[in-house]
Structure formats: C-alpha cells, structure tokens
Short mmCIF file of C-alpha atoms and ligand atoms in Angstrom, two decimals:
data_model
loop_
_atom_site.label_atom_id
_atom_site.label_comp_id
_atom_site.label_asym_id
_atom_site.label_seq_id
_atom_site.Cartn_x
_atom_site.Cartn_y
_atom_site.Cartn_z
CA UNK G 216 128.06 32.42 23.67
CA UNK G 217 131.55 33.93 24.15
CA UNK G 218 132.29 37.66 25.14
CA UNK G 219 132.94 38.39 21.49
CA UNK G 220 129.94 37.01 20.10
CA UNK G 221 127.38 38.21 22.79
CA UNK G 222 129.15 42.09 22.34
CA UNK G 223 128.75 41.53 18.66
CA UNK G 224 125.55 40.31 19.47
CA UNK G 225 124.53 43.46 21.73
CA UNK G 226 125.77 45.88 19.59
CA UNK G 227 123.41 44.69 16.34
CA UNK G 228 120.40 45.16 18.69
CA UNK G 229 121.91 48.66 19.66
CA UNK G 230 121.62 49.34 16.06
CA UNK G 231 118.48 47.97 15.33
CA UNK G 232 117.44 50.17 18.25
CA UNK G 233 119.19 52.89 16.80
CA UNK G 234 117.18 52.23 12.78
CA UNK G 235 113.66 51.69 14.80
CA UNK G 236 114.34 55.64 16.79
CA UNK G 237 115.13 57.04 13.26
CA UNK G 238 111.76 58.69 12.12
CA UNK G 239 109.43 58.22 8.90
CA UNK G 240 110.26 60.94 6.24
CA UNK G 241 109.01 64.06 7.44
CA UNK G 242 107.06 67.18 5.69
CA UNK G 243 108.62 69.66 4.16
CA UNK G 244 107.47 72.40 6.48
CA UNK G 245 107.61 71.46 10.27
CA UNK G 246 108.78 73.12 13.62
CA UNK G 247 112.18 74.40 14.54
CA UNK G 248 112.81 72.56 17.97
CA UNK G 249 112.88 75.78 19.58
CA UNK G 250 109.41 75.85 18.13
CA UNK G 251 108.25 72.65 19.12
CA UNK G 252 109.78 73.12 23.00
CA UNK G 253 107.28 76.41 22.36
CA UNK G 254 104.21 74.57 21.55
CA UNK G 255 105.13 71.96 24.09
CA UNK G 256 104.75 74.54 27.05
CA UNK G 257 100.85 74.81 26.62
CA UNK G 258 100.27 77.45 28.89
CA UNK G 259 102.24 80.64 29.71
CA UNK G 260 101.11 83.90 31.00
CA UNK G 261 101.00 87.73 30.24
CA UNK G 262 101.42 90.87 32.37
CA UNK G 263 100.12 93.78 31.49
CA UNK G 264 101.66 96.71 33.86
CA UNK G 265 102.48 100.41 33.15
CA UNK G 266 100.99 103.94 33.39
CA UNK G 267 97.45 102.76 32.47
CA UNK G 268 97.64 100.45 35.61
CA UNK G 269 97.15 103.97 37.51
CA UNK G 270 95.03 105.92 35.15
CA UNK G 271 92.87 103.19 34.90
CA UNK G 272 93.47 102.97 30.51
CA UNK G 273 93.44 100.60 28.25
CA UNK G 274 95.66 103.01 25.69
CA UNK G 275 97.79 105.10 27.50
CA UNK G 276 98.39 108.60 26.25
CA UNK G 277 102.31 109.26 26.31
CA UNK G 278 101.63 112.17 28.13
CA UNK G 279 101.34 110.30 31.82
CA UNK G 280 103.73 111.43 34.29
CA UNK G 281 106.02 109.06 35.39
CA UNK G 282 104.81 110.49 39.03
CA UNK G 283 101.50 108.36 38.84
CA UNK G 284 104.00 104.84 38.71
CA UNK G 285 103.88 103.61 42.22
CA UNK G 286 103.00 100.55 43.27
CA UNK G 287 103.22 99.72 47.09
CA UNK G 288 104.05 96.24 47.25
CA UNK G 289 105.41 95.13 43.47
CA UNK G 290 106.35 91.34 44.25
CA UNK G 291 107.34 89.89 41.12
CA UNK G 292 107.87 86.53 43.06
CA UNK G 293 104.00 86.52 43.86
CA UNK G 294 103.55 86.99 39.93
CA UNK G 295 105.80 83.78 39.12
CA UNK G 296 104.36 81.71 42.50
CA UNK G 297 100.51 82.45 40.49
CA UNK G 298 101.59 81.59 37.05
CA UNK G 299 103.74 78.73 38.35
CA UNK G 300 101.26 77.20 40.38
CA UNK G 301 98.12 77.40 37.39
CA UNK G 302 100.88 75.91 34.70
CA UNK G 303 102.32 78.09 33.28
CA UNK G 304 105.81 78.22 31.62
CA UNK G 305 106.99 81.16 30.43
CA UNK G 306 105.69 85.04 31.48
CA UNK G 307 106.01 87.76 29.34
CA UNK G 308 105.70 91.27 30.57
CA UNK G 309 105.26 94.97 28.75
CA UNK G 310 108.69 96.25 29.04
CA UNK G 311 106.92 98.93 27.22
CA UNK G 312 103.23 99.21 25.92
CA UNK G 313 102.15 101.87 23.75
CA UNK G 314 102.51 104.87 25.90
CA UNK G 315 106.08 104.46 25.64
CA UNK G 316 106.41 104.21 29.42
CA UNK G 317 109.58 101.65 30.50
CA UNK G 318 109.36 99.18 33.31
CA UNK G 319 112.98 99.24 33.27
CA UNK G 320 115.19 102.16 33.83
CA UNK G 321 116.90 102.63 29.74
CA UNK G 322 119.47 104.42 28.86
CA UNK G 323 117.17 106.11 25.71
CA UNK G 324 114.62 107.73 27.66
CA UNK G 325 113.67 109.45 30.94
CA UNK G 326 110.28 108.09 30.40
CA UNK G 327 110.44 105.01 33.07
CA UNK G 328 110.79 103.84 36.37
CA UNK G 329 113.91 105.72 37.35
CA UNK G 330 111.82 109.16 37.39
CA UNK G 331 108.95 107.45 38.94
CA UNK G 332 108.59 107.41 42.87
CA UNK G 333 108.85 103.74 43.58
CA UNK G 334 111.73 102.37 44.83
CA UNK G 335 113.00 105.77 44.68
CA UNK G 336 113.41 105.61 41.12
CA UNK G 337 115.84 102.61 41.34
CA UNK G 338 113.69 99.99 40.88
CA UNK G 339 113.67 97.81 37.77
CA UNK G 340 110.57 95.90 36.88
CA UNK G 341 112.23 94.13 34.35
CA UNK G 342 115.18 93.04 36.75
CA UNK G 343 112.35 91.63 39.25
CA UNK G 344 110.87 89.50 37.03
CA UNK G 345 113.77 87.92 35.94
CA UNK G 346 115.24 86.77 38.79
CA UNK G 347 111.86 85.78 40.17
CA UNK G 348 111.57 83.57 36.80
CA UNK G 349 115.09 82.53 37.12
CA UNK G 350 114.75 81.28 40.92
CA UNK G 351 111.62 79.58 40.19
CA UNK G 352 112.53 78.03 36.46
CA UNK G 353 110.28 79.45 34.72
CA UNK G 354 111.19 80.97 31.48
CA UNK G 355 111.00 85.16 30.32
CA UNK G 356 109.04 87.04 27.65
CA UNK G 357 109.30 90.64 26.61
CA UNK G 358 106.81 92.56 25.37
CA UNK G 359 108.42 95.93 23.51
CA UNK G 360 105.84 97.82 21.41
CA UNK G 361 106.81 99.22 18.27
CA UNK G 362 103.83 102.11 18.38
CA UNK G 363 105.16 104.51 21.18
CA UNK G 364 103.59 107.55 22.15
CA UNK G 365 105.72 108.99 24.19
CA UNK G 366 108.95 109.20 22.01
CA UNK G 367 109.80 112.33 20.10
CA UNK G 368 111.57 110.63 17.60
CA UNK G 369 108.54 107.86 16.88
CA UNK G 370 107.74 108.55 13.01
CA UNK G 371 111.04 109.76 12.06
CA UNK G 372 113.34 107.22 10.60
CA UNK G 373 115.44 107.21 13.96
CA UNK G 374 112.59 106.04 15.84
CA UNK G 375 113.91 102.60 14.12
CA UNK G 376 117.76 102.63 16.17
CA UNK G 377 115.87 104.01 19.11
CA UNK G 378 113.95 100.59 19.38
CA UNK G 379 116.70 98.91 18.31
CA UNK G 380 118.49 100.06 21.05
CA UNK G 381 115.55 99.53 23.80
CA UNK G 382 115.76 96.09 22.19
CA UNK G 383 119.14 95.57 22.85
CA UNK G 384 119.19 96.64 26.33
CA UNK G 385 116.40 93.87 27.12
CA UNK G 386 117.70 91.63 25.28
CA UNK G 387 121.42 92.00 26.73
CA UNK G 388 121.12 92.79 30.26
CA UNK G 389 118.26 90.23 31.63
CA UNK G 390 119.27 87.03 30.70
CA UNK G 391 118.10 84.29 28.38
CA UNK G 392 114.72 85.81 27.16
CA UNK G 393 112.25 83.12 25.87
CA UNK G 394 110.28 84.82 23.69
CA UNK G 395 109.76 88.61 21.95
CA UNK G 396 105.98 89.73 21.78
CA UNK G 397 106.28 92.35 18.75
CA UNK G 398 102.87 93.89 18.64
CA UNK G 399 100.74 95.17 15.54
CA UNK G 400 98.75 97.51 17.39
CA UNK G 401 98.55 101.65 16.59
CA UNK G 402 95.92 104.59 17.24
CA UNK G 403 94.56 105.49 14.17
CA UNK G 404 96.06 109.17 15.06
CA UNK G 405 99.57 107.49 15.54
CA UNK G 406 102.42 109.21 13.31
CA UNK G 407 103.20 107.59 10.28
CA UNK G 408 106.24 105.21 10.76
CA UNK G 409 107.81 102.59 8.77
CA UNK G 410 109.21 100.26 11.11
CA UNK G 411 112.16 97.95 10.11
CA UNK G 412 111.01 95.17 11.07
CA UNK G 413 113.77 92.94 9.32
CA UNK G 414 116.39 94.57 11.82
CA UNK G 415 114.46 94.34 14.89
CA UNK G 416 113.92 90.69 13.72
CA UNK G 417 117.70 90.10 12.86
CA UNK G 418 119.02 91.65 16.09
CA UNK G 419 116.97 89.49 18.07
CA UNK G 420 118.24 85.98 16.11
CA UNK G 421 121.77 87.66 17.29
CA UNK G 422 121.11 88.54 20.81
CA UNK G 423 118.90 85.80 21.80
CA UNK G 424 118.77 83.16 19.08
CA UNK G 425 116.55 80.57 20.87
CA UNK G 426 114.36 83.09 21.34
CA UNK G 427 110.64 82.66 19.46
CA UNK G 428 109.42 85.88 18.05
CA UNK G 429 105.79 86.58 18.41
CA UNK G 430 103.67 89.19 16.03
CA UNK G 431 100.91 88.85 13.60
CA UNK G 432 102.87 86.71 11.20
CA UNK G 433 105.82 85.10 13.72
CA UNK G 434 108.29 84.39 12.51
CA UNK G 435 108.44 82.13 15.46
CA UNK G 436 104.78 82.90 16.44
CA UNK G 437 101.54 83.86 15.27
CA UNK G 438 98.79 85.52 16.43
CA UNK G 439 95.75 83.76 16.63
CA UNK G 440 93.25 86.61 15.12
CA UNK G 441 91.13 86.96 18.00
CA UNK G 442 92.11 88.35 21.98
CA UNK G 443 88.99 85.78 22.95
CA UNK G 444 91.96 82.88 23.11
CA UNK G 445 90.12 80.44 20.45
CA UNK G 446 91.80 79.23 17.70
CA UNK G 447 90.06 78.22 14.58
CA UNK G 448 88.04 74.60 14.74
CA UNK G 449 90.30 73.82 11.91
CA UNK G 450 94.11 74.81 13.11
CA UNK G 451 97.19 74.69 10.82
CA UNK G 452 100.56 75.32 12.35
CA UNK G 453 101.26 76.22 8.88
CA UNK G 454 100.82 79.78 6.80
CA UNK G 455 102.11 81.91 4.05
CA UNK G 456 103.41 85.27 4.91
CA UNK G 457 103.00 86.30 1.64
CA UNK G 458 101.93 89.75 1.45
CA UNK G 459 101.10 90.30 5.31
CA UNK G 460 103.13 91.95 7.45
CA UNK G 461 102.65 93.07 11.32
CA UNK G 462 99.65 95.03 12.10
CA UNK G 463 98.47 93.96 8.35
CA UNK G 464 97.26 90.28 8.16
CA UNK G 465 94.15 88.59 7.68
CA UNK G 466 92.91 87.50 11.07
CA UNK G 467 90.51 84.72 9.64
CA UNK G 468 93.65 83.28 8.25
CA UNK G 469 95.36 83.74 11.20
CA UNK G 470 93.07 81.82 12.81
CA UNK G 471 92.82 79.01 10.91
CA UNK G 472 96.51 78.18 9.45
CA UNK G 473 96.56 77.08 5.40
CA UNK G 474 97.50 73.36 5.20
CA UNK G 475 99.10 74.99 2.18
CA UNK G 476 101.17 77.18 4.06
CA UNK G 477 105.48 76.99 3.04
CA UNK G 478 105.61 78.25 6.77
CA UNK G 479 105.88 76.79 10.64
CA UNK G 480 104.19 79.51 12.38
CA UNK G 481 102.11 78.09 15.07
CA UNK G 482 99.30 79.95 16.63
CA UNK G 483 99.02 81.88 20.56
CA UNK G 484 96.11 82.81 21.31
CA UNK G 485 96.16 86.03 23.38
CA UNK G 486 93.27 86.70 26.39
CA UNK G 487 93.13 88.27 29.54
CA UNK G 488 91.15 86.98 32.54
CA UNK G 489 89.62 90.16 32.79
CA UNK G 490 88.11 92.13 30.51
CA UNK G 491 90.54 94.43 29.79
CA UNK G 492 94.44 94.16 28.98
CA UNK G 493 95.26 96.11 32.43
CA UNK G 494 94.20 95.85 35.57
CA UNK G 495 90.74 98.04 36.51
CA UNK G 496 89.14 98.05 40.26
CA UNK G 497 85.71 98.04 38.46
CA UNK G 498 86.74 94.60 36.80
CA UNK G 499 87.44 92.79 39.80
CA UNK G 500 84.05 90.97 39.39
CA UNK G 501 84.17 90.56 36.29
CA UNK G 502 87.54 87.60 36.30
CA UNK G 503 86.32 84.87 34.49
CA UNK G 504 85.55 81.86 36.29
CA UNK G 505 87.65 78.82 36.83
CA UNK G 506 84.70 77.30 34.12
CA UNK G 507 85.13 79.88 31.69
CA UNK G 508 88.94 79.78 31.96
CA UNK G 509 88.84 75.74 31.27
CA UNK G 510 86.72 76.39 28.16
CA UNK G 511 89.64 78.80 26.87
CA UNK G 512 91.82 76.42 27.05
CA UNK G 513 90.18 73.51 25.58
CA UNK G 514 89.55 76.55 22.61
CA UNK G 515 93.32 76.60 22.77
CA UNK G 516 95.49 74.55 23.81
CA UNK G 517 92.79 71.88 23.05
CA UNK G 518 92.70 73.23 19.16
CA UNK G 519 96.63 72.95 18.36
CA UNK G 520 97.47 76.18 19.91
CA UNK G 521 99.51 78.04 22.74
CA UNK G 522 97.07 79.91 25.62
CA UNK G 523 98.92 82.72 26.69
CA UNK G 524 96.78 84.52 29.60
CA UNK G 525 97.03 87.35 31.17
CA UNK G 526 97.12 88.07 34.41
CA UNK G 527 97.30 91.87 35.03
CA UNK G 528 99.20 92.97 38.48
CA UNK G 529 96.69 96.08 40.07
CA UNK G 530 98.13 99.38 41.76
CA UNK G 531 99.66 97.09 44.70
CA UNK G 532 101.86 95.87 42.11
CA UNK G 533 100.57 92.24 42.97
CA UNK G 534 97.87 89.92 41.36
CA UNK G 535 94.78 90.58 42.81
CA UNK G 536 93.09 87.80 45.14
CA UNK G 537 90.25 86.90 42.62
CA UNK G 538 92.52 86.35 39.55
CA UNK G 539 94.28 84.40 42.13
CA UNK G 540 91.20 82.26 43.20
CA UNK G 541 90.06 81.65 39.35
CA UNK G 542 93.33 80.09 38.44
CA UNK G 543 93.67 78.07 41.47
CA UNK G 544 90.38 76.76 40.33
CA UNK G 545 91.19 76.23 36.67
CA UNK G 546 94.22 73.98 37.16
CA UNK G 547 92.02 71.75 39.54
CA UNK G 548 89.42 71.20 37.49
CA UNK G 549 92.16 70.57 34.31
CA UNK G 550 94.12 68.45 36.79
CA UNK G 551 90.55 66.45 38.36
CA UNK G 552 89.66 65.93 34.30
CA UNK G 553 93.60 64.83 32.83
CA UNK G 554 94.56 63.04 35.61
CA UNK G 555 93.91 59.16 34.72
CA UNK G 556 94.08 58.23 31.21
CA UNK G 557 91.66 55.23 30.61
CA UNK G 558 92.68 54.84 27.81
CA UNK G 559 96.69 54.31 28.96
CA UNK G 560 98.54 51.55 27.60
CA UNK G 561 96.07 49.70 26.84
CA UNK G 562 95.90 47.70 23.64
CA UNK G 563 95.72 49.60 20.26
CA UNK G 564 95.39 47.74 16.97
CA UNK G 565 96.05 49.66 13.49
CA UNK G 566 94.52 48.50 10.02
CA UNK G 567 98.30 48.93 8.88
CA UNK G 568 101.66 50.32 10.57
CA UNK G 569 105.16 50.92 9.60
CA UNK G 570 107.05 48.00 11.82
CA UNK G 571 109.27 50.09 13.68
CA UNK G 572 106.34 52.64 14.74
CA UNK G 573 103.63 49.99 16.49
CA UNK G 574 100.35 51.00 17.23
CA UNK G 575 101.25 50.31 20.75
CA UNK G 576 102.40 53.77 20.97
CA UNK G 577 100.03 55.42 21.18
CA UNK G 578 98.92 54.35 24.54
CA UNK G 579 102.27 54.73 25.92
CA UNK G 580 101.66 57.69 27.51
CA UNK G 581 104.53 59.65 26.04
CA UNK G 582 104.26 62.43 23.47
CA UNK G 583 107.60 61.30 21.49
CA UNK G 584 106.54 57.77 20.61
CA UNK G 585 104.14 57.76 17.59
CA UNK G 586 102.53 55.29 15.39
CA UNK G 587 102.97 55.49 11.89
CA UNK G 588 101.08 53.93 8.73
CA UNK G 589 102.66 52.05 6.36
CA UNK G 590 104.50 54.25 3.93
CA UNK G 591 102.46 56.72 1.71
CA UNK G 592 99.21 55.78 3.27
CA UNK G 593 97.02 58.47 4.06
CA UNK G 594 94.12 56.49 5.64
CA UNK G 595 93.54 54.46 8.63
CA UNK G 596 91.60 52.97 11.56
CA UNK G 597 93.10 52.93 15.32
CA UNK G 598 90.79 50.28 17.43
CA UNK G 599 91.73 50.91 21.04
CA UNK G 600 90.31 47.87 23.94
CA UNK G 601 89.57 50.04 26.93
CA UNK G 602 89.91 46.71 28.62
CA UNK G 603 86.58 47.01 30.57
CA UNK G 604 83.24 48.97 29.79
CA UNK G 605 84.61 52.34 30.37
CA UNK G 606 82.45 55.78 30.88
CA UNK G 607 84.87 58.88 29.30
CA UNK G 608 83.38 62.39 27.60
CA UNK G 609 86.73 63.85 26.44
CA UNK G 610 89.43 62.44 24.36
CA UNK G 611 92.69 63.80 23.16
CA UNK G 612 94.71 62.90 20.32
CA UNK G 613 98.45 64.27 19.37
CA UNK G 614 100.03 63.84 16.56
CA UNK G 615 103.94 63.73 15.95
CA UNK G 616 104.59 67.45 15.32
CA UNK G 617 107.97 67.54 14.68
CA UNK G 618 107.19 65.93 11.27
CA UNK G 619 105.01 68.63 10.16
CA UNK G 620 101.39 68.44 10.64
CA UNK G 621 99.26 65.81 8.38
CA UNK G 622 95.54 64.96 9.44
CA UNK G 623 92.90 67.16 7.99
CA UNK G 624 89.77 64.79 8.83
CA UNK G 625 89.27 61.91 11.62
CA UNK G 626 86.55 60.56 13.16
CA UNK G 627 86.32 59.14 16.75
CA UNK G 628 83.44 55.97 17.51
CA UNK G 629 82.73 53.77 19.77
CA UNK G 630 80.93 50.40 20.40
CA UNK G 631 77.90 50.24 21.63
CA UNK G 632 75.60 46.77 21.60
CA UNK G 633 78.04 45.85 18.93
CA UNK G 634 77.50 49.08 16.29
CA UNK G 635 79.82 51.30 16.00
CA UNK G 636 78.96 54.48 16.64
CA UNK G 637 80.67 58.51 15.52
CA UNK G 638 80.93 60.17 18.78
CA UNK G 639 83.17 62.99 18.00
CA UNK G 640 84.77 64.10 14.26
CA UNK G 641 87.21 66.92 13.06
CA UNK G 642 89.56 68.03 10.81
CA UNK G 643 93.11 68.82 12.41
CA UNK G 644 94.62 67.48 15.20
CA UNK G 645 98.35 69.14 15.57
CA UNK G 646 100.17 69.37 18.82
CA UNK G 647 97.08 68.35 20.34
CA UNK G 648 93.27 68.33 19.74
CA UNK G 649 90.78 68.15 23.06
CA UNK G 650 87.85 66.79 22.18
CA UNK G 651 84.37 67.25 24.32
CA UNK G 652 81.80 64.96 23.66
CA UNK G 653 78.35 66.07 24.24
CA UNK G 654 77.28 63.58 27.04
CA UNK G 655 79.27 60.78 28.72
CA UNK G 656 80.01 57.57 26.47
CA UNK G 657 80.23 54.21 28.24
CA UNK G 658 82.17 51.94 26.43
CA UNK G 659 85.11 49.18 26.00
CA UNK G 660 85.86 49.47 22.63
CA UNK G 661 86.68 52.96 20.92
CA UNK G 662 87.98 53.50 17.31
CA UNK G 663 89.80 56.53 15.66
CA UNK G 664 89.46 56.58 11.72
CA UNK G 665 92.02 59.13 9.96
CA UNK G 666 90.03 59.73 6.68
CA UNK G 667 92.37 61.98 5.30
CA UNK G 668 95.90 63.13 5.66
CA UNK G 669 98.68 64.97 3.66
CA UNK G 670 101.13 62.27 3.96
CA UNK G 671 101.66 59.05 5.41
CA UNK G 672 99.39 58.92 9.10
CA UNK G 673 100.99 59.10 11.88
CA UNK G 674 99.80 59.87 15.64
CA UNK G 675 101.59 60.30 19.12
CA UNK G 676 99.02 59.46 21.22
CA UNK G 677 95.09 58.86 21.78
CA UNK G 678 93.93 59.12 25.59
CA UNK G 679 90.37 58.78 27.18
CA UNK G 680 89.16 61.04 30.09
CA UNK G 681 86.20 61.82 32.31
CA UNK G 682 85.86 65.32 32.49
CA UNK G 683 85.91 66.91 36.31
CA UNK G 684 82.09 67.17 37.62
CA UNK G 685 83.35 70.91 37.94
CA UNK G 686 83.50 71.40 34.29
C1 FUL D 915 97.04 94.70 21.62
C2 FUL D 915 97.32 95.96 22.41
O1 FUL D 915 96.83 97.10 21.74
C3 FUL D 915 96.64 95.76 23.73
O2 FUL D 915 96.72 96.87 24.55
C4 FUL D 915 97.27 94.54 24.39
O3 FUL D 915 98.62 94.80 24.70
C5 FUL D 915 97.14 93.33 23.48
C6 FUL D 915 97.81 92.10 24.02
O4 FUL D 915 97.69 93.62 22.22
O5 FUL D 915 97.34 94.81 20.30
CA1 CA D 916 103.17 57.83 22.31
#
C-alpha cells in the first residue's frame, strides 16, 4: 500500500472511530456535566462548626457571644487528611448556620471570628479550609444559611442584599467553590422573610458558574427528604419543581425522583456520623460504626445518590479520634468488598445491541463505555460467563447517565444446576445501584433482564463482588 493510500486508509478508521464514540440519542432531561462530575464524586463530607460547637446546640440562639468561639488547635489540614483518606471529594463547611455566627471575618457583621478570641480575632475558618482543600485537591463547599438569627435586618426586605453580599464575599475571595448548600431550615418563631431566592441563585451562576447549588429543590442538587442518608428504593435523578420551593417540598418526592420529572436534579443525601449536626462530648459513643456507616452508603451512593457525611470538628477545632477510627474502618471494609470485580471483562452476551455499543462493555471496567440495545428497544437480557463457578453476594450495575436515566425494572439471576434463578430485582438503577443479596450465590453464569425502560436500554457496566467478611 503506498503512503497515500494507507493515510487515506488510517484516516477512514479514525472516522469510523470517531461515528462508533458518538452516542445513541439521548433523553430529553439528563445531567449538566458539571452535574454528572457531581454525581461522579460519590462521597463528600460536611462540617458542622460554629457557636453551638461550644454551647453544646443543635440550634444556636443568635444571642451567643462571639467570646465562647475558641478552639485550641483548629487544623483544617487534619479535616481534609480525614475526609481525604475515607473518599471523599469535596467538603463543605457552615460559613454560617442559623445563629448567624461567621467562620470568616465579613465585612457585614461583627458577628464572627474577628471578635472571637482565637487567633486573636484574625483567624479565618473559611481561609483554612481552602487552602487545606486546595493543597490536598480536594474540592470546596459552602454552607450559608438563609434563616439567621443573629441579624437585625433578617425579615426586612434588606435582609435579601445582606446575604447577597455574605454570598459574594464567599464566593469571591476563596477560590473556586464546588458547591452552595442553601438550606430550608427555620424556627417556627423565626421572623417572617421572603427570601429572593432567584438572586441568590443568579449571583451564584455569575460568581461561580460551575458551581452545583444544593437546597430542597437544586437547582443543581436535591435534598434527599430524610438526614438518615437513604434515598428512596426507587431513585429518579429526575423531578418537577413545580410548585415547591426551599423549605416547602414534599420530602417523599424528594426521595424518590418522578421518572416524569422535566428536571435533572439528582439527590444528596445528608447524615452525620453522630447523632447530632454538631459536635457533643456526650455523643462521642454514640459515632456510628464502620458497619453502620457502609450500610449508609450502600442506602446512598448504592441507590443513585450522593452521601454527603458529616464529620463535625469538637471544641479542639479537630475531628475527634472516634469519628476518625469509624471512617478509617468504613473505607476498608468498602475497599476489602469493591476491590476485585469477578465479574471484569469477562464475556457478556446481549439478546440485541446497537453495533457500535457491544455488550462487551460492560465488563470493561470503565464507567464511560456502555452497551446499548438496538434502537427503540426497551427490553433486554445481559448473560454474563463468570468464566469459572464463582461465589459473589453484591452486584452493581451503572447505567450511562449522561443520557438521562431509563430503567425502571430489572431483574438479576443466576444459574444454578442449569435453572435460572432471580437473585436480586429492582426498579432504577441511575449512576449506580448496589445490590446486596441475601446470602452468598455461587455461580458461573449470571443474567441481568431489563424488563422495562423509558427508552432504548442502555447500561455502563455490571460487576460481581464478595462483600468484606466485615460487612
Ligand atoms: C438542617 C439544619 O437545620 C441542621 O442544623 C443541619 O445544618 C442540617 C444539615 O440541615 O436543615
Ligand atoms: Ca463500561
């Protein structure tokens, strides 16, 4: 072949390449990619500091005195090395909770650090943690509550440029900020106050637009409907807004998603190792275990949603040794159970594909690589060869995301003496569904049967695990 014909030649297969990456058609509501890089994180962690840390709250009053703020060995670094080390990717902190207290010294208010003792009223809790993300690549979250005790002007229509303007400093003078947690909550005493939430929204898509906002109804992020960290059995990354607002939504919704939803909002699901939001000496024995923790996320993470935990630092200004110890033994017990996939690329057969999306990824081990159905077909059955008699009690599936999500019933069997037999079923997948079967299965052949989808099928990836003994 001469040069001419074998460049020819090479660039037809770079286009063919090229066709076969272009995707199937995809929904009509899916993720924003800032949205899917979201969901892709899996875990990321809260901190929950202020007043209350000292007073030993939940709700602050707005009365505290900034006096009472003085932790003796704040180490935001420590907070990152924790979060880093169990998985996480982002950490948000409360700038400001309810009380109105700042962790940062603003210009609007004498009610923060700078008239508290530590540091001599220079330090800047929000200026810690962002370097110590920075340094250690991990990304920043904000917490600013709307309800806020403390300010004179909360209730009064200037309340609105007041937060506007706390929201501007944070969102101007730290850095790229990942994502802003816009909480619902208020006392039932609180002032009225009609916040405008369309500005607070629209100043944040100009300050930071890659940032995701988080409240009851996103518009980047929803809340789950729970602070247990479970999303619904049945999880939609899709909702209508219709009628809800923050701090008035339907939290069964919430927790389920609407396939019917004109929306991408997918779901976090808030919890906090300890019982409480805030960090109490008379919790320290009551951290949930590295078990517990593991079942949280496998009721998260495992159910097409986000686990954000939180970690709250104590009065050291540090993460206290036991939170410490239950993480530590959280991620080994999720790394012991994830880390072989039996079920990794081995042979996959599908009862009908779309050429350029072959069956064969799904074993590939890579999120990005899907399988597809031939066009407009809504059914389908996945055989996988495990290769050898294989013993596994968890499997996860993922489907393509970024083409909006489709399955709303599956099935997963295996063979046994030559019958097939169900050993797991649900309705959606998403991101990703974890699925625990009730007692080991030992097996070489294992099927997946999509029974019903909203359009054509398509999934990312089926893997096979043996869950850690520690489980
Ligand atoms: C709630 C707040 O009232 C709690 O104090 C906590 O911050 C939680 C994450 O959100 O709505
Ligand atoms: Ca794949």
């Amino acid at each position: 072949m001469n040069k001419t014909l074998l460049t020819l030649g090479i660039g037809l297969l770079g286009s063919a390449a090229a066709l076969a990456q272009s995707d199937i058609p995809a929904n009509p509501v899916k993720p924003t990619p800032q949205q899917l890089r979201y969901q892709q994180q899996e875990l990321i962690g809260f901190l929950h500091l202020t007043v209350n840390t000292f007073t030993d709250r939940e709700w602050g009053t707005g009365q505290e005195d900034p006096a009472i703020f003085n932790p003796t060995q704040l180490d935001a670094r420590q907070w990152v090395r924790v979060a880093k080390d169990a998985g996480m990717k982002t950490l948000i902190l409360t700038a400001k909770h309810h009380d109105g207290f700042c962790l940062w010294p603003s210009k609007y208010t004498d009610h923060s650090v700078k008239s508290s003792p530590w540091k001599g009223g220079k330090g800047d809790v929000v200026r810690d943690l962002a370097d110590a993300c920075r340094e250690a690549g991990i990304k920043l979250g904000l917490y600013l509550s709307p309800w806020d005790m403390h300010e004179p002007k909360y209730g009064t229509s200037e309340y609105n440029q007041f937060y506007l303007n706390q929201l501007r400093e944070l969102l101007t003078n730290y850095g790229p900020v990942a994502e802003v947690w816009m909480d619902g909550a208020k006392g039932e005493n609180a002032k009225n106050m009609s916040y405008d939430f369309d500005a607070y929204r629209a100043l944040i898509r100009q300050l930071q637009p890659q940032a995701v906002i988080f409240s009851d109804v996103g518009p980047g992020v929803r809340w789950i409907g729970n602070e247990k960290g479970f999303a619904g059995e049945t999880c939609w990354s899709t909702i209508n807004t219709e009628g809800m607002d923050i701090g008035k939504a339907d939290s069964k919704y919430l927790n389920t998603g609407d396939p019917k939803g004109d929306e991408w909002i997918p779901g976090e699901c808030d919890v906090s190792i300890r019982p409480g939001w805030f960090y109490h000496p008379a919790e320290d024995a009551k951290v949930k275990t590295p078990k517990q923790l593991v079942d949280v996320y496998y009721k998260s993470v495992g159910r097409n949603g986000t686990l954000l935990l939180n970690l709250p630092p104590d009065r050291r200004g540090l993460i206290h040794e036991s939170d410490v110890a239950a993480l530590k033994g959280m991620r080994a017990i999720l790394d012991e159970t994830f880390r072989a996939n039996l079920a990794g690329r081995r042979t996959a057969r599908a009862s009908a594909s779309t050429p350029a999306f072959p069956p064969r990824n799904l074993t590939d081990g890579n999120a990005d690589t899907y399988w597809a159905a031939s066009a407009g077909q809504t059914t389908a059955t996945l055989d996988l060869d495990l290769g050898r008699e294989t013993t596994f009690d968890r499997i996860a599936l993922q489907e393509p995301v970024r083409l909006g999500q489709r399955v709303s019933a599956f099935r997963v069997e295996a063979e046994q003496n030559g019958q097939w037999k169900p050993v797991a079923s649900g309705t959606t997948i998403g991101y990703k569904r974890l699925l625990r079967l009730d007692a080991p299965v030992q097996a070489r052949r294992i099927r997946v049967v999509i029974e019903q989808a909203n359009n054509t099928a398509a999934l990312s990836e089926i893997a096979v695990y043996k869950a850690s003994p520690n489980e």
